[in-house]
Amino acid sequence: MKLFSISVLFKGATSSKPNLLKAAYDLSSFSFFQRSSVQEFMAFTCSLIVERSASGSRSSVKEKDYMCHTYIRDDGLSVVVVADSEYPQRVAFSLIDKVLDEFTRLIDSSFWGTRSPDTIHYTGLDPYLAKYQNPREADALTKVQAEVEETKVILHNTMESLLQRGEKLDDLVARSEQLGDTSKAFYKTARKHNSCCKMM
Amino acid sequence: MNTRRRHGPRSNEEGVYLGPSQTQAHLQQQQHAPADAPLPYAPPPADFGSGSCRDRTTEFQSVCRSLQSRQNGLQPSKPAHSPVRQHSDFTLYAKRIGRNLSNTFAKLEKLTMLAKSKSLFDDKATEIDELTHIVKQDINHLNKQIAQLQELVRSRGRQNGRHQQTHSNTVVVSLQSKLAAMSNDFKSVLEVRTENLKEQHNRREQFSQAPSQYNPNSAHNFNAGNSLLIQDESKQPGDVSINMDFRASQQMQLINEQNSYIQSRADTMQDIETTIVELGSIFQQLAHMVKEQEETVQRIDAHVDETSFNIEAAHTEILKYFQSVSSNRWLMIKIFLVLIIFFIVFTVFLA
């Protein structure tokens, strides 16, 4: 499960071509010579998708082995996340929401239509990219779900061992009962020897 | 005396063993108790729903008879009538619960078989879901019924004798433990089912993605006769735009999910919530089972105490025996010495 890139674009109401505001790429899985071309390709794909998607919509586009998850907000700000096909869609969309919120908070909306990646000072994309490489840990919902299910499995095992314990306890009861009976017989024999047959 | 004797077996028929020394006093109580209680109490009939209880009433009666005859010597007791199957409310209710329990067990078995079948296309999903729903409802219903039964037992607490009360409690506890075992089985079946669903989903995805991947290929070859291989697309973005368009529109039709994000979040939350609730119930069951096993531990403790006491006593006995044996020898030696001295004195006197 890998995340390849996160890019923030702005699609103005008037302009047809979306404006790339900021992008972060993780191309470590590609060979060195392919990297630049892959990056170009991804940037182009993102912008194309944003151009063709309606405003206020979420979509996931499948492309070879990659999935591009997109969300275009009503005000035109959009984020595209390129991931492999195994990456859970829900986590990708929650990542998109987070990035959108933070970006909106930090960068003023007036810059969206005009600026370019070099002029916008936003460094939050790379840490997000790194963090969400492992979706299970990053997304709170997935983590809680996994932990709760693990707990359930552990509890089931506990129940089973408790049942076994019950069986062993029953066994112990039987044996201790036997012990008691044997010791009682022993006691009686000893007492019998003591009372009668003195000269034995 | 004769009247009391005659009533002896009848009290046994009612399934309550009264120690021989207490027969007289308890008989009075027993005479009054049935008058108050709606019907005399009878041991659970042999067709107790789950079929795991055996009816040992006749053995019980014969043991009681033999003990009584041993106690009271020569007076033969009347042969017992066949036990009068007078069902009190309690036994009727318990029988009904037992029958429901066995029915639900059967349904659960069927569900297990269905859930274990792993065919890819012959998935009886609706059947399984229905059955799951039915079994869940049954389990809840049984739970409520057992709780009602327990309350009934408690409310009758003052009217019944001590033994009847313990018996009722035992019956309720055994029903509860059976229900607990069944709900555990049910949960494991559900887990198996979820795993199978996941596997099926994965397999379906594999099978259904392959054709969609081939589509662009074939369309591609049909398209512009340019010999673009899919791997080279990245180097020629201009040409890619045409192919991407084709592919993108195709795929977008397949995978355009607008609301499903929100839906999936809601689903996940619900799943987590259900799991946590289940966890809570599992914890409760755990505590319950530990409490039940506590009684067993106490029994073991009692047995071991008894054993150690017996062994101590036997040890003392043997010590005493040993002393007596050794001291006997001393005594014998002394007697012999005295005899020998006498002998010597005798011979000295004579000689």
Coordinates of C-alpha atoms in Angstrom, one line a residue:
Chain A
M1 CA 0.0 0.0 0.0
K2 CA 1.8 3.1 -1.2
L3 CA 1.0 6.7 -1.6
F4 CA 2.7 8.2 -4.6
S5 CA 1.7 11.8 -4.5
I6 CA -0.5 14.5 -3.0
S7 CA -1.2 17.6 -5.0
V8 CA -3.2 20.7 -4.2
L9 CA -4.8 22.4 -7.1
F10 CA -7.1 25.3 -7.6
K11 CA -9.8 25.3 -10.1
G12 CA -11.2 28.7 -10.6
A13 CA -14.7 29.3 -11.9
T14 CA -13.4 31.2 -14.9
S15 CA -10.2 29.5 -15.8
S16 CA -10.4 26.2 -17.5
K17 CA -7.0 24.9 -16.5
P18 CA -6.5 24.2 -12.8
N19 CA -3.7 25.9 -11.1
L20 CA -1.2 23.6 -9.4
L21 CA -0.6 25.1 -6.0
K22 CA 1.6 22.6 -4.3
A23 CA 2.5 19.0 -4.8
A24 CA 4.5 16.3 -3.0
Y25 CA 5.8 13.1 -4.5
D26 CA 7.1 9.9 -3.2
L27 CA 8.8 8.2 -6.1
S28 CA 11.1 5.9 -4.3
S29 CA 9.6 2.8 -5.9
F30 CA 10.5 3.9 -9.4
S31 CA 13.9 3.6 -10.9
F32 CA 15.9 6.7 -11.0
F33 CA 15.5 7.4 -14.6
Q34 CA 11.8 7.0 -14.7
R35 CA 11.2 9.4 -11.8
S36 CA 11.1 12.7 -13.6
S37 CA 8.8 11.3 -16.3
V38 CA 6.5 9.7 -13.8
Q39 CA 6.3 12.9 -11.9
E40 CA 5.4 14.8 -15.0
F41 CA 2.8 12.3 -15.9
M42 CA 1.3 12.4 -12.4
A43 CA 1.1 16.1 -12.4
F44 CA -0.6 16.1 -15.8
T45 CA -3.0 13.4 -14.8
C46 CA -4.0 15.3 -11.6
S47 CA -4.6 18.4 -13.5
L48 CA -6.6 16.6 -16.1
I49 CA -8.8 14.9 -13.6
V50 CA -9.5 18.1 -11.7
E51 CA -10.3 19.8 -15.0
R52 CA -12.8 17.3 -15.9
S53 CA -14.5 16.7 -12.6
A54 CA -17.4 18.6 -11.4
S55 CA -17.1 20.9 -8.5
G56 CA -18.1 19.6 -5.1
S57 CA -17.5 16.0 -6.0
R58 CA -15.5 13.1 -4.8
S59 CA -14.2 10.5 -7.3
S60 CA -11.7 7.8 -7.6
V61 CA -10.2 7.1 -11.0
K62 CA -8.4 3.9 -11.8
E63 CA -5.4 4.2 -14.0
K64 CA -3.2 1.1 -14.7
D65 CA -2.3 0.1 -11.2
Y66 CA -2.9 3.5 -9.7
M67 CA -5.9 5.0 -8.2
C68 CA -6.3 8.7 -8.2
H69 CA -8.6 9.9 -5.4
T70 CA -9.9 13.4 -6.0
Y71 CA -12.0 15.8 -4.1
I72 CA -13.0 19.1 -5.6
R73 CA -14.5 21.4 -3.0
D74 CA -17.2 23.9 -3.8
D75 CA -14.9 26.9 -3.6
G76 CA -12.6 25.4 -6.2
L77 CA -9.8 24.1 -4.1
S78 CA -9.0 20.5 -4.9
V79 CA -6.7 17.8 -3.8
V80 CA -5.6 14.7 -5.7
V81 CA -4.0 11.8 -4.1
V82 CA -2.3 9.2 -6.2
A83 CA -2.1 5.8 -4.5
D84 CA -1.8 2.1 -5.5
S85 CA -4.9 0.1 -5.9
E86 CA -4.8 -1.5 -2.5
Y87 CA -4.9 1.7 -0.6
P88 CA -8.2 2.0 1.2
Q89 CA -10.4 4.6 -0.3
R90 CA -11.8 5.9 2.9
V91 CA -8.4 6.6 4.3
A92 CA -7.4 8.5 1.2
F93 CA -10.5 10.7 1.4
S94 CA -9.9 11.5 5.0
L95 CA -6.3 12.4 4.1
I96 CA -7.7 14.7 1.4
D97 CA -10.1 16.3 3.9
K98 CA -7.3 17.0 6.3
V99 CA -5.0 18.4 3.7
L100 CA -7.7 20.7 2.5
D101 CA -8.5 22.0 5.9
E102 CA -5.0 22.7 6.8
F103 CA -4.2 24.3 3.5
T104 CA -7.2 26.6 3.7
R105 CA -6.2 27.6 7.2
L106 CA -2.6 28.4 6.3
I107 CA -2.8 29.8 2.9
D108 CA -5.0 32.7 2.2
S109 CA -7.6 32.2 -0.5
S110 CA -6.5 35.2 -2.5
F111 CA -3.3 33.3 -3.4
W112 CA -5.1 30.3 -4.9
G113 CA -5.8 31.6 -8.3
T114 CA -2.5 33.2 -9.1
R115 CA 0.4 31.6 -7.3
S116 CA 2.5 28.7 -8.2
P117 CA 4.3 26.0 -6.2
D118 CA 7.4 28.0 -5.8
T119 CA 5.8 31.0 -4.2
I120 CA 3.4 29.3 -1.8
H121 CA 4.9 28.4 1.5
Y122 CA 3.3 25.3 2.6
T123 CA 5.3 22.4 3.9
G124 CA 2.6 20.2 5.3
L125 CA 2.3 17.9 2.3
D126 CA 5.5 15.9 2.7
P127 CA 5.0 14.9 6.3
Y128 CA 1.4 13.9 5.4
L129 CA 2.7 11.8 2.6
A130 CA 5.2 10.1 4.8
K131 CA 2.7 9.5 7.6
Y132 CA 0.0 8.1 5.4
Q133 CA 2.2 5.6 3.8
N134 CA 1.0 3.3 6.5
P135 CA -2.8 3.8 6.4
R136 CA -3.5 1.5 9.3
E137 CA -1.5 3.6 11.7
A138 CA -2.4 7.0 10.4
D139 CA -6.1 6.7 10.2
A140 CA -7.7 6.7 13.6
L141 CA -10.8 4.7 12.5
T142 CA -8.8 2.0 10.9
K143 CA -6.5 1.8 13.9
V144 CA -9.3 1.6 16.4
Q145 CA -11.1 -1.0 14.3
A146 CA -8.0 -3.2 14.1
E147 CA -7.3 -2.9 17.8
V148 CA -10.8 -3.7 18.8
E149 CA -10.9 -6.8 16.5
E150 CA -7.6 -7.9 17.9
T151 CA -9.0 -7.6 21.4
K152 CA -12.0 -9.6 20.4
V153 CA -9.7 -12.4 19.2
I154 CA -7.7 -12.3 22.3
L155 CA -10.8 -12.5 24.4
H156 CA -12.0 -15.5 22.4
N157 CA -8.8 -17.2 23.2
T158 CA -9.2 -16.3 26.8
M159 CA -12.7 -17.9 26.8
E160 CA -11.3 -21.0 25.3
S161 CA -8.5 -21.3 27.9
L162 CA -11.1 -20.6 30.5
L163 CA -13.1 -23.6 29.3
Q164 CA -10.0 -25.7 29.4
R165 CA -9.4 -24.5 32.9
G166 CA -12.8 -25.6 33.8
E167 CA -12.1 -29.1 32.4
K168 CA -8.9 -29.3 34.3
L169 CA -10.6 -28.2 37.5
D170 CA -13.2 -31.0 37.0
D171 CA -10.3 -33.4 36.6
L172 CA -8.7 -32.1 39.8
V173 CA -12.0 -32.5 41.7
A174 CA -12.2 -36.1 40.7
R175 CA -8.6 -36.8 41.6
S176 CA -8.8 -35.0 44.9
E177 CA -11.9 -37.0 45.7
Q178 CA -10.0 -40.1 45.0
L179 CA -7.2 -39.0 47.2
G180 CA -9.7 -38.3 50.0
D181 CA -11.2 -41.8 49.7
T182 CA -7.8 -43.5 49.6
S183 CA -6.6 -41.6 52.6
K184 CA -9.7 -42.5 54.5
A185 CA -9.2 -46.1 53.7
F186 CA -5.6 -45.8 54.8
Y187 CA -6.8 -44.3 58.1
K188 CA -9.3 -47.0 58.7
T189 CA -6.8 -49.7 58.1
A190 CA -4.3 -48.1 60.4
R191 CA -7.0 -47.8 63.1
K192 CA -8.1 -51.4 62.6
H193 CA -4.5 -52.5 63.1
N194 CA -4.3 -50.5 66.3
S195 CA -7.5 -51.7 68.0
C196 CA -7.6 -55.5 67.3
C197 CA -4.8 -57.9 66.5
K198 CA -2.3 -56.6 68.9
M199 CA 0.2 -59.2 68.6
M200 CA 0.4 -58.9 64.8
Chain B
M1 CA -45.8 -44.5 62.5
N2 CA -47.3 -46.4 59.6
T3 CA -48.7 -43.2 58.1
R4 CA -45.3 -41.7 58.3
R5 CA -43.7 -44.7 56.7
R6 CA -46.2 -44.6 53.8
H7 CA -45.4 -41.0 53.1
G8 CA -41.8 -41.8 53.0
P9 CA -41.6 -43.0 49.4
R10 CA -43.9 -40.3 48.2
S11 CA -41.6 -37.6 49.4
N12 CA -38.9 -39.4 47.5
E13 CA -41.1 -39.4 44.4
E14 CA -41.2 -35.7 44.7
G15 CA -37.5 -35.9 44.1
V16 CA -36.3 -34.5 47.5
Y17 CA -34.1 -36.6 49.6
L18 CA -34.6 -36.0 53.2
G19 CA -31.9 -37.5 55.5
P20 CA -33.4 -40.4 57.5
S21 CA -33.0 -38.6 60.8
Q22 CA -34.9 -35.6 59.5
T23 CA -37.7 -37.5 57.8
Q24 CA -40.2 -36.8 60.5
A25 CA -39.8 -33.1 60.9
H26 CA -39.4 -32.4 57.2
L27 CA -42.4 -34.5 56.3
Q28 CA -44.6 -32.1 58.2
Q29 CA -43.1 -29.2 56.2
Q30 CA -43.4 -31.1 53.0
Q31 CA -47.1 -31.8 53.7
H32 CA -47.7 -28.1 54.1
A33 CA -45.5 -26.9 51.3
P34 CA -47.3 -28.8 48.5
A35 CA -50.6 -27.3 49.8
D36 CA -49.2 -23.8 49.3
A37 CA -47.2 -24.3 46.2
P38 CA -49.3 -24.6 43.1
L39 CA -48.3 -28.2 42.4
P40 CA -46.0 -30.6 44.0
Y41 CA -42.5 -30.4 42.6
A42 CA -41.4 -33.0 40.1
P43 CA -37.9 -33.6 38.8
P44 CA -37.3 -32.4 35.3
P45 CA -38.7 -35.0 32.9
A46 CA -36.4 -37.1 30.8
D47 CA -37.3 -35.3 27.6
F48 CA -35.6 -32.1 28.8
G49 CA -35.1 -30.2 25.6
S50 CA -31.4 -30.5 25.1
G51 CA -31.3 -34.1 25.9
S52 CA -28.3 -34.0 28.1
C53 CA -30.0 -34.6 31.4
R54 CA -30.7 -38.2 32.3
D55 CA -33.6 -39.1 34.5
R56 CA -32.1 -40.9 37.4
T57 CA -35.2 -40.7 39.6
T58 CA -35.5 -44.5 39.9
E59 CA -31.9 -45.0 40.9
F60 CA -32.3 -42.2 43.5
Q61 CA -35.4 -43.9 44.9
S62 CA -33.8 -47.2 45.2
V63 CA -30.8 -45.7 47.0
C64 CA -33.1 -43.9 49.4
R65 CA -35.1 -47.1 50.0
S66 CA -31.9 -49.1 50.7
L67 CA -30.7 -46.4 53.1
Q68 CA -34.0 -46.2 54.9
S69 CA -34.2 -50.0 55.3
R70 CA -30.7 -50.0 56.6
Q71 CA -31.7 -47.3 59.2
N72 CA -35.0 -48.6 60.2
G73 CA -34.3 -52.3 60.0
L74 CA -37.2 -54.5 59.2
Q75 CA -40.0 -52.4 58.1
P76 CA -40.2 -52.8 54.4
S77 CA -41.3 -49.7 52.6
K78 CA -44.2 -49.9 50.2
P79 CA -43.1 -50.2 46.6
A80 CA -43.0 -46.8 45.0
H81 CA -45.8 -45.8 42.7
S82 CA -44.6 -44.7 39.3
P83 CA -43.6 -41.1 39.8
V84 CA -46.5 -38.8 39.4
R85 CA -45.6 -36.4 36.6
Q86 CA -47.1 -33.4 37.9
H87 CA -45.5 -30.5 36.2
S88 CA -45.2 -27.3 38.1
D89 CA -44.9 -24.1 36.2
F90 CA -41.2 -24.1 36.7
T91 CA -40.7 -27.5 35.0
L92 CA -43.0 -26.6 32.1
Y93 CA -41.2 -23.4 31.5
A94 CA -37.8 -25.0 31.8
K95 CA -38.8 -27.7 29.4
R96 CA -40.0 -25.1 26.8
I97 CA -36.7 -23.2 27.1
G98 CA -34.8 -26.4 26.7
R99 CA -36.7 -27.2 23.5
N100 CA -36.1 -23.8 22.1
L101 CA -32.5 -24.1 23.0
S102 CA -32.2 -27.3 21.0
N103 CA -34.0 -25.8 18.0
T104 CA -31.6 -22.9 18.0
F105 CA -28.7 -25.2 18.2
A106 CA -30.0 -27.0 15.1
K107 CA -30.3 -23.7 13.3
L108 CA -26.9 -22.7 14.3
E109 CA -25.5 -26.0 12.9
K110 CA -27.2 -25.3 9.6
L111 CA -25.7 -21.8 9.6
T112 CA -22.3 -23.1 10.3
M113 CA -22.5 -25.5 7.3
L114 CA -23.7 -22.6 5.1
A115 CA -21.0 -20.2 6.2
K116 CA -18.3 -22.8 5.7
S117 CA -19.2 -23.3 2.0
K118 CA -16.7 -21.3 0.0
S119 CA -18.0 -21.4 -3.5
L120 CA -17.4 -18.2 -5.4
F121 CA -20.6 -17.8 -7.3
D122 CA -23.1 -20.0 -5.5
D123 CA -23.2 -17.7 -2.5
K124 CA -26.4 -18.0 -0.5
A125 CA -25.9 -14.7 1.0
T126 CA -29.6 -13.9 1.6
E127 CA -30.1 -17.3 3.2
I128 CA -27.2 -16.9 5.5
D129 CA -28.2 -13.4 6.4
E130 CA -31.8 -14.5 7.2
L131 CA -30.6 -17.4 9.2
T132 CA -28.1 -15.1 11.1
H133 CA -30.9 -12.8 11.9
I134 CA -33.2 -15.6 13.1
V135 CA -30.5 -17.1 15.3
K136 CA -29.7 -13.8 16.8
Q137 CA -33.3 -13.2 17.6
D138 CA -33.6 -16.6 19.1
I139 CA -30.7 -16.1 21.3
N140 CA -32.0 -12.8 22.6
H141 CA -35.4 -14.4 23.2
L142 CA -33.9 -17.3 25.1
N143 CA -31.9 -14.9 27.2
K144 CA -35.0 -13.1 28.2
Q145 CA -36.8 -16.4 28.9
I146 CA -34.0 -17.6 31.1
A147 CA -34.0 -14.3 33.0
Q148 CA -37.7 -14.7 33.6
L149 CA -37.2 -18.2 34.8
Q150 CA -34.6 -17.0 37.2
E151 CA -37.0 -14.4 38.6
L152 CA -39.7 -17.0 38.9
V153 CA -37.3 -19.2 40.9
R154 CA -36.4 -16.3 43.1
S155 CA -39.9 -15.3 43.7
R156 CA -40.8 -18.9 44.7
G157 CA -37.9 -18.9 47.1
R158 CA -39.9 -18.7 50.2
Q159 CA -42.4 -21.3 49.3
N160 CA -40.1 -24.0 48.2
G161 CA -38.0 -26.1 50.4
R162 CA -34.2 -25.7 50.5
H163 CA -33.6 -28.6 48.2
Q164 CA -36.1 -27.5 45.7
Q165 CA -34.5 -24.1 45.6
T166 CA -31.0 -25.5 45.0
H167 CA -32.4 -27.8 42.3
S168 CA -34.1 -24.9 40.6
N169 CA -31.0 -22.8 40.7
T170 CA -28.9 -25.6 39.3
V171 CA -31.4 -26.0 36.4
V172 CA -31.2 -22.3 35.6
V173 CA -27.4 -22.3 35.8
S174 CA -27.1 -25.2 33.4
L175 CA -29.5 -23.5 30.9
Q176 CA -27.5 -20.3 31.1
S177 CA -24.2 -22.1 30.5
K178 CA -25.7 -23.8 27.5
L179 CA -26.8 -20.5 26.1
A180 CA -23.4 -19.1 26.7
A181 CA -21.8 -21.9 24.8
M182 CA -24.2 -21.4 21.9
S183 CA -23.6 -17.7 21.6
N184 CA -19.9 -18.4 21.5
D185 CA -20.4 -20.8 18.7
F186 CA -22.5 -18.2 16.9
K187 CA -19.8 -15.6 17.2
S188 CA -17.2 -17.9 15.7
V189 CA -19.5 -18.7 12.9
L190 CA -20.0 -15.0 12.2
E191 CA -16.2 -14.5 12.1
V192 CA -15.8 -17.4 9.7
R193 CA -18.5 -15.9 7.5
T194 CA -16.8 -12.4 7.5
E195 CA -13.5 -14.0 6.5
N196 CA -15.1 -15.9 3.7
L197 CA -16.8 -12.8 2.5
K198 CA -13.5 -10.9 2.4
E199 CA -11.8 -13.7 0.5
Q200 CA -14.7 -13.8 -2.0
H201 CA -14.5 -10.1 -2.4
N202 CA -10.8 -10.3 -3.1
R203 CA -11.2 -13.1 -5.6
R204 CA -14.0 -11.3 -7.3
E205 CA -12.0 -8.1 -7.5
Q206 CA -9.1 -10.1 -9.1
F207 CA -11.4 -11.6 -11.6
S208 CA -13.3 -8.5 -12.4
Q209 CA -10.2 -6.2 -12.7
A210 CA -8.5 -8.4 -15.2
P211 CA -11.1 -7.9 -17.9
S212 CA -11.2 -4.2 -17.3
Q213 CA -7.5 -4.0 -17.8
Y214 CA -7.7 -5.8 -21.0
N215 CA -10.4 -3.5 -22.4
P216 CA -8.1 -0.5 -22.8
N217 CA -5.6 -2.8 -24.5
S218 CA -8.0 -4.0 -27.1
A219 CA -9.5 -0.5 -27.5
H220 CA -6.0 0.8 -27.7
N221 CA -5.1 -1.5 -30.6
F222 CA -8.2 -0.4 -32.3
N223 CA -7.4 3.2 -31.7
A224 CA -5.0 5.3 -33.7
G225 CA -2.7 2.7 -35.0
N226 CA 0.2 4.1 -33.0
S227 CA 2.2 1.4 -31.5
L228 CA 2.1 2.8 -28.1
L229 CA 2.6 0.1 -25.5
I230 CA 1.0 0.8 -22.2
Q231 CA 4.4 1.1 -20.5
D232 CA 5.5 3.8 -22.9
E233 CA 2.6 6.1 -22.3
S234 CA 4.4 8.1 -19.7
K235 CA 6.9 9.3 -22.3
Q236 CA 4.4 10.7 -24.7
P237 CA 1.9 12.7 -22.8
G238 CA 0.4 14.1 -25.9
D239 CA -0.8 10.8 -27.2
V240 CA -1.7 9.7 -23.8
S241 CA -4.4 12.3 -23.6
I242 CA -6.5 10.4 -26.2
N243 CA -6.0 7.1 -24.6
M244 CA -6.3 8.4 -21.1
D245 CA -9.6 9.9 -22.0
F246 CA -10.9 6.6 -23.3
R247 CA -9.6 4.7 -20.3
A248 CA -10.6 7.3 -17.8
S249 CA -14.1 7.6 -19.0
Q250 CA -14.4 3.8 -19.0
Q251 CA -13.0 3.4 -15.5
M252 CA -14.9 6.4 -14.2
Q253 CA -18.1 4.8 -15.2
L254 CA -17.0 1.7 -13.3
I255 CA -15.7 3.4 -10.1
N256 CA -17.4 6.7 -9.6
E257 CA -18.3 6.8 -6.0
Q258 CA -19.7 10.0 -4.7
N259 CA -21.5 9.2 -1.5
S260 CA -19.8 5.9 -0.8
Y261 CA -17.1 7.7 1.1
I262 CA -19.5 9.0 3.7
Q263 CA -21.3 5.7 3.7
S264 CA -18.2 3.7 4.3
R265 CA -17.2 6.0 7.2
A266 CA -20.6 5.5 8.7
D267 CA -20.3 1.7 8.2
T268 CA -16.9 1.6 9.9
M269 CA -18.1 3.5 12.9
Q270 CA -21.1 1.2 13.2
D271 CA -18.8 -1.8 13.0
I272 CA -16.6 -0.5 15.7
E273 CA -19.5 0.3 17.9
T274 CA -21.0 -3.2 17.5
T275 CA -17.6 -4.8 18.2
I276 CA -17.2 -2.9 21.3
V277 CA -20.6 -3.8 22.6
E278 CA -19.8 -7.5 21.8
L279 CA -16.6 -7.1 23.7
G280 CA -18.6 -5.9 26.7
S281 CA -20.8 -8.9 26.6
I282 CA -17.9 -11.3 26.2
F283 CA -16.3 -9.8 29.3
Q284 CA -19.5 -10.3 31.2
Q285 CA -19.7 -13.9 30.1
L286 CA -16.1 -14.4 31.2
A287 CA -16.8 -13.1 34.6
H288 CA -19.8 -15.4 34.9
M289 CA -17.9 -18.4 33.9
V290 CA -15.1 -17.6 36.4
K291 CA -17.7 -17.3 39.1
E292 CA -19.1 -20.7 38.2
Q293 CA -15.7 -22.3 38.3
E294 CA -15.2 -20.8 41.8
E295 CA -17.5 -23.4 43.2
T296 CA -15.4 -26.2 41.7
V297 CA -12.3 -24.8 43.2
Q298 CA -14.0 -24.8 46.6
R299 CA -14.8 -28.4 46.2
I300 CA -11.3 -29.3 45.4
D301 CA -10.2 -27.3 48.5
A302 CA -12.5 -29.3 50.7
H303 CA -11.4 -32.6 49.3
V304 CA -7.8 -31.8 49.8
D305 CA -8.4 -30.6 53.4
E306 CA -10.2 -33.8 54.1
T307 CA -7.3 -35.8 52.6
S308 CA -4.7 -34.1 54.8
F309 CA -6.8 -34.6 57.9
N310 CA -7.2 -38.3 57.2
I311 CA -3.6 -38.7 56.6
E312 CA -2.7 -36.9 59.8
A313 CA -5.0 -39.2 61.7
A314 CA -3.7 -42.2 60.0
H315 CA -0.1 -41.1 60.8
T316 CA -1.0 -40.8 64.5
E317 CA -2.6 -44.2 64.5
I318 CA 0.5 -45.7 63.0
L319 CA 2.7 -44.0 65.5
K320 CA 0.6 -45.4 68.3
Y321 CA 0.7 -48.8 66.8
F322 CA 4.5 -48.5 66.5
Q323 CA 4.8 -47.5 70.1
S324 CA 2.6 -50.3 71.2
V325 CA 4.5 -52.8 69.2
S326 CA 7.9 -51.6 70.4
S327 CA 6.7 -51.3 74.0
N328 CA 5.3 -54.8 73.8
R329 CA 8.6 -56.0 73.0
W330 CA 10.1 -54.3 76.0
L331 CA 7.4 -55.8 78.2
M332 CA 8.2 -59.2 76.9
I333 CA 11.9 -58.8 77.5
K334 CA 11.2 -57.7 81.1
I335 CA 8.9 -60.7 81.7
F336 CA 11.4 -63.1 80.3
L337 CA 14.1 -61.5 82.5
V338 CA 11.9 -62.0 85.6
L339 CA 11.3 -65.6 84.6
I340 CA 14.9 -66.3 84.1
I341 CA 15.8 -64.7 87.4
F342 CA 13.2 -66.8 89.1
F343 CA 14.6 -69.8 87.3
I344 CA 18.1 -69.0 88.5
V345 CA 16.9 -68.3 92.0
F346 CA 15.0 -71.7 92.0
T347 CA 18.1 -73.6 90.8
V348 CA 20.3 -71.8 93.3
F349 CA 17.9 -72.6 96.1
L350 CA 17.7 -76.2 95.1
A351 CA 21.4 -76.6 94.4

